[in-house]
PDB file of C-alpha atoms in Angstrom:
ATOM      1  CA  UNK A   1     -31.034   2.425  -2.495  1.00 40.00           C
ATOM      2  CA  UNK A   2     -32.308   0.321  -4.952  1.00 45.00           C
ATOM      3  CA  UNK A   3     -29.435   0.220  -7.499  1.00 44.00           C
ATOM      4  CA  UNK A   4     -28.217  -3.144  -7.333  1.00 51.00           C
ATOM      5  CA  UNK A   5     -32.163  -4.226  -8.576  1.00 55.00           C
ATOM      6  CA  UNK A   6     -31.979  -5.498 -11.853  1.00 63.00           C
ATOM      7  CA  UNK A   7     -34.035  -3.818 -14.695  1.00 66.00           C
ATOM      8  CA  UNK A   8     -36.042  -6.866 -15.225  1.00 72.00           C
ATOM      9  CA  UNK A   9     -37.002  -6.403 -11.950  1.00 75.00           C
ATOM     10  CA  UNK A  10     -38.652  -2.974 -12.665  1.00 70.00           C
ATOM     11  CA  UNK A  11     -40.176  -4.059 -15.351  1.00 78.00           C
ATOM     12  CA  UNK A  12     -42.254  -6.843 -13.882  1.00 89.00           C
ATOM     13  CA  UNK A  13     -45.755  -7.094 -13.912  1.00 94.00           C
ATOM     14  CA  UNK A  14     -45.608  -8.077 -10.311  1.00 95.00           C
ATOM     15  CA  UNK A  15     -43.436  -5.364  -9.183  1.00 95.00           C
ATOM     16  CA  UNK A  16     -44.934  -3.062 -11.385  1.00 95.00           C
ATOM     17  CA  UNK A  17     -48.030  -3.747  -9.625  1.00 97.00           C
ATOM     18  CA  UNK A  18     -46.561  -3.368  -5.905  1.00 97.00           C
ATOM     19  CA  UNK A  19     -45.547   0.088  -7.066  1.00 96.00           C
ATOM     20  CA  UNK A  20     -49.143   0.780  -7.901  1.00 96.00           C
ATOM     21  CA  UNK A  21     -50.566   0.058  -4.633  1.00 97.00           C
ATOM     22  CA  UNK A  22     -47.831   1.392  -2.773  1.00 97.00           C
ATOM     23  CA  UNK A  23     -49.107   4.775  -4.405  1.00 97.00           C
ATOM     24  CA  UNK A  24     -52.291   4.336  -4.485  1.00 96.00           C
ATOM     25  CA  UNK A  25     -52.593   2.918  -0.360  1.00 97.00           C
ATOM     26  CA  UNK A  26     -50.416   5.846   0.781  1.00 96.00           C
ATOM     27  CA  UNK A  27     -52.973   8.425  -1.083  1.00 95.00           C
ATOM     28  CA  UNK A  28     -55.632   6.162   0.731  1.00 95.00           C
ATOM     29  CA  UNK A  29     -54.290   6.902   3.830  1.00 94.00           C
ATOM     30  CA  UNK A  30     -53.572  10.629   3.396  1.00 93.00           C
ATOM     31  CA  UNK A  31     -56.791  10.872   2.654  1.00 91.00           C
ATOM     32  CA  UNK A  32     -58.266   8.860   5.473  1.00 92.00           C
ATOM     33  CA  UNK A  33     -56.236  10.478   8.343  1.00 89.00           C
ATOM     34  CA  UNK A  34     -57.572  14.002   7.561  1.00 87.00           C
ATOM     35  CA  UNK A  35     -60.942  12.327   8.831  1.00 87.00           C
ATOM     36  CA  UNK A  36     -59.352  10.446  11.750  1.00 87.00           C
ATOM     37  CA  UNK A  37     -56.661  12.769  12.942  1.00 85.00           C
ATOM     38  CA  UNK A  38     -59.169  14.040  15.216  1.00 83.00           C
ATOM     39  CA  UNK A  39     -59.890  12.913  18.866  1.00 80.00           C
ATOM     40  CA  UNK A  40     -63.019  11.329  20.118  1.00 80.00           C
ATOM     41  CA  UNK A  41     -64.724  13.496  22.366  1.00 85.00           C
ATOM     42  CA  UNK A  42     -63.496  11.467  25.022  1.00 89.00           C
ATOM     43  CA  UNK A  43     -59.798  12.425  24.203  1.00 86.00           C
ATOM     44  CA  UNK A  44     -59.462   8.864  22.853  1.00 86.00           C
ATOM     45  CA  UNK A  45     -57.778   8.191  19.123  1.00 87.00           C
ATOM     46  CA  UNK A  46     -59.420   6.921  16.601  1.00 88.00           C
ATOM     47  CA  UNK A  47     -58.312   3.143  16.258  1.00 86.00           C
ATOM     48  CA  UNK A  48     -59.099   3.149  12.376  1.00 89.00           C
ATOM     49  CA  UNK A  49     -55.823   5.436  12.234  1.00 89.00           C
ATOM     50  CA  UNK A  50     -53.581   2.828  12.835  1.00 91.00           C
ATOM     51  CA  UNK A  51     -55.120   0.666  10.082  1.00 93.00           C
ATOM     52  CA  UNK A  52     -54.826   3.524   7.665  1.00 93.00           C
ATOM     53  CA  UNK A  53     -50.601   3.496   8.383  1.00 93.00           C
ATOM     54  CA  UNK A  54     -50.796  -0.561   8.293  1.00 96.00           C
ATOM     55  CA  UNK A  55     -51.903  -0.153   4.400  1.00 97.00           C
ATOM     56  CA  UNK A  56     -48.820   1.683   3.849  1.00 96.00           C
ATOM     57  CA  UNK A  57     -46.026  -0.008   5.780  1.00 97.00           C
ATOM     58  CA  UNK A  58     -47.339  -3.566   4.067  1.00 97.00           C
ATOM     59  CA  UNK A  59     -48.133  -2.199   0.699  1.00 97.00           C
ATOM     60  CA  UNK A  60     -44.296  -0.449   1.234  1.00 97.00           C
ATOM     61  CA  UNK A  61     -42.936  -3.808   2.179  1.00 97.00           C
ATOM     62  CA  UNK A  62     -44.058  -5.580  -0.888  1.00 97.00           C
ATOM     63  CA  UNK A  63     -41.404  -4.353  -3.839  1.00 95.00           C
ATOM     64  CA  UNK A  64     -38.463  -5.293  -1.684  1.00 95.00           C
ATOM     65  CA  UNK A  65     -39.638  -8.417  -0.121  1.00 96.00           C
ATOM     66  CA  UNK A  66     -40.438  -9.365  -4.319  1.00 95.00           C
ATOM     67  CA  UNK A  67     -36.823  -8.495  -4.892  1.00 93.00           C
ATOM     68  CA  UNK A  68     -34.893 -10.596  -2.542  1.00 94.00           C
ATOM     69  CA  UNK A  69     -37.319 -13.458  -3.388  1.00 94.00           C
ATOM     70  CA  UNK A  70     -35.898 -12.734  -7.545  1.00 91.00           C
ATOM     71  CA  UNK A  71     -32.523 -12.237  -6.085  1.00 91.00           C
ATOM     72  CA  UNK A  72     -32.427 -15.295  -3.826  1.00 92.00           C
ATOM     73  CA  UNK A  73     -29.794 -18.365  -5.276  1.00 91.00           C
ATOM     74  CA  UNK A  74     -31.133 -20.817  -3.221  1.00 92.00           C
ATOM     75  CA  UNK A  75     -34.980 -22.201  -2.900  1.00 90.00           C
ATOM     76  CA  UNK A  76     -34.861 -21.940   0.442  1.00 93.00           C
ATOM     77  CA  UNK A  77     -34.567 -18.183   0.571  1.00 94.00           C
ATOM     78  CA  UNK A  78     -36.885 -17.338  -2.022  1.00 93.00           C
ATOM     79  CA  UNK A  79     -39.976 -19.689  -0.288  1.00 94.00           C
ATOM     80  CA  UNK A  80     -39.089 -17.305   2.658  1.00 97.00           C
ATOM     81  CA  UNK A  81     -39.804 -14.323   0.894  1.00 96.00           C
ATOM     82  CA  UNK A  82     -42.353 -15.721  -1.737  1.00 96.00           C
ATOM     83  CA  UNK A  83     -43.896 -16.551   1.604  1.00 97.00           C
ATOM     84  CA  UNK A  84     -43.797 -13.086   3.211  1.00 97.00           C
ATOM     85  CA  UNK A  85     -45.228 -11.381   0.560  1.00 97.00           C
ATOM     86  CA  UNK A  86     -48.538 -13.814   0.771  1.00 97.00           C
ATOM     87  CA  UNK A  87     -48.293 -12.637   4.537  1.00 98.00           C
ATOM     88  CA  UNK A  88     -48.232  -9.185   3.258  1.00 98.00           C
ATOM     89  CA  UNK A  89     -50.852  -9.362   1.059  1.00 97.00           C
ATOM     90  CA  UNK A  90     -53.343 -11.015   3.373  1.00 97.00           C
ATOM     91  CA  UNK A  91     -52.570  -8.495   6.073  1.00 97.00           C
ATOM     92  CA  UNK A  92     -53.188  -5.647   3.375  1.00 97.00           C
ATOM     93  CA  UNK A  93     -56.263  -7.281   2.423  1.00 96.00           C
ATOM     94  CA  UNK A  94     -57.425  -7.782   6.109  1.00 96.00           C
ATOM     95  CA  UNK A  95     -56.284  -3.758   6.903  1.00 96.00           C
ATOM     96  CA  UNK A  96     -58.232  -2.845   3.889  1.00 96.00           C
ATOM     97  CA  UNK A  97     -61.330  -4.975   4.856  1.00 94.00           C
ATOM     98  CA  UNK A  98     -61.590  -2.821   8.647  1.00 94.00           C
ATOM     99  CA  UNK A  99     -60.768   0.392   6.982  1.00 94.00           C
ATOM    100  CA  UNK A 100     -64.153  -0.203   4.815  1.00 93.00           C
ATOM    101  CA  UNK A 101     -66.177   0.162   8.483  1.00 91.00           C
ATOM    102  CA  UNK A 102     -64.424   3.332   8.976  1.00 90.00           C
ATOM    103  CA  UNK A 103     -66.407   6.945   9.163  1.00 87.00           C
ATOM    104  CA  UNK A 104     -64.550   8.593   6.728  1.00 89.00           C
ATOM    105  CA  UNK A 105     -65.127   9.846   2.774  1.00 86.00           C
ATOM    106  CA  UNK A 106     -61.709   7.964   2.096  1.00 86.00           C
ATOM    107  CA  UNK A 107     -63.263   4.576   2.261  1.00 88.00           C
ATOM    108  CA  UNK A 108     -65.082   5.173  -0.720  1.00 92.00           C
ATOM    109  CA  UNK A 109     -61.441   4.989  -2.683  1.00 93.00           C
ATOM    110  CA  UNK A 110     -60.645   1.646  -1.023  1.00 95.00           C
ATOM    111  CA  UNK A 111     -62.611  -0.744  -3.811  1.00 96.00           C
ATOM    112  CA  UNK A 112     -59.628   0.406  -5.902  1.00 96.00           C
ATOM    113  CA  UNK A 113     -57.133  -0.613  -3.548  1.00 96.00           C
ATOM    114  CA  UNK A 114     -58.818  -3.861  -2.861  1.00 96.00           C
ATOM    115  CA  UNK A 115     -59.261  -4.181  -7.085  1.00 97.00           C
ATOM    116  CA  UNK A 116     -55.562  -3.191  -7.379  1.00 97.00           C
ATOM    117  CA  UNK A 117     -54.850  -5.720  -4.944  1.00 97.00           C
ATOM    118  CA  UNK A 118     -56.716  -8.699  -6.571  1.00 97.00           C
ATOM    119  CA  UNK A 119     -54.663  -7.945 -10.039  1.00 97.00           C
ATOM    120  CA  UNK A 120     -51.707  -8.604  -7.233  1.00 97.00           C
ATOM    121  CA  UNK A 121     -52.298 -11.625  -6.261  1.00 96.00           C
ATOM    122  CA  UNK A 122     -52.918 -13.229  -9.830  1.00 97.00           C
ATOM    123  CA  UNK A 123     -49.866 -12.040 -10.919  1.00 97.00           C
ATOM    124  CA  UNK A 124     -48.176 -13.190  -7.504  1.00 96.00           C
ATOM    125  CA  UNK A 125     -49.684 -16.686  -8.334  1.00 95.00           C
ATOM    126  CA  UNK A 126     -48.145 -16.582 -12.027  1.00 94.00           C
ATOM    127  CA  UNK A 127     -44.830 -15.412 -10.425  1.00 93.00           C
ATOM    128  CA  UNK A 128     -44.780 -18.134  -7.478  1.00 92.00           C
ATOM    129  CA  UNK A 129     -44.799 -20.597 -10.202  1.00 91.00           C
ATOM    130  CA  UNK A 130     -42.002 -19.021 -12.214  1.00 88.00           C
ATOM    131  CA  UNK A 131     -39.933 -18.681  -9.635  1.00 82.00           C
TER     132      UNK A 131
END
């Protein structure tokens, strides 16, 4: 799938990093939905489940988004992607920040995620320059 990437590309601190969280949110949220798989006694989900599979669709949309902004000829096009993953990365951060209230053991891993996520967004400032 990911063939045409360069190897520069993979060996980016920024990437690099995106692959790191990308790991590290979907063990979150493995973790997490064994707590809140469950039903409330009212038959109701719980609502911090969704959250938990936000993490991981945004933290999974980061490499590629990082890609076509590195592959993009014109300024235009990488803006538009430079710009998505700063929407990504506020809506992981925001995802991450609700999870915290959540009644589960698996919120005690998410100061990594959110430490993992601040090394992210220094090296997406160094890299929105570079670009």
């Amino acid at each position: 799938m990911m063939t045409h990437i360069s190897s520069s590309l993979f060996h980016s601190p920024l990437y690099q990093k995106a692959m790191d969280i990308i790991m590290l949110s979907r063990s979150i949220s493995t973790y997490l939905n064994q707590d809140l798989a469950g039903l409330h006694e009212d038959g109701s989900e719980n609502a911090f489940i969704y959250f938990s599979g936000d993490i991981v669709q945004q933290s999974v949309s980061l490499a590629p988004e990082i890609a076509k902004a590195e592959e993009a000829r014109y300024s235009e096009k990488k803006y538009k992607h430079i710009a998505s993953v700063k929407r990504l990365t506020y809506l992981l951060n925001k995802n991450i920040k609700r999870l915290e209230n959540c009644n589960s053991n698996g919120k005690d891993y998410l100061p990594l995620l959110r430490a993992e996520l601040k090394k992210f967004k220094q090296l997406q400032h160094t890299w929105t320059l570079t670009l």
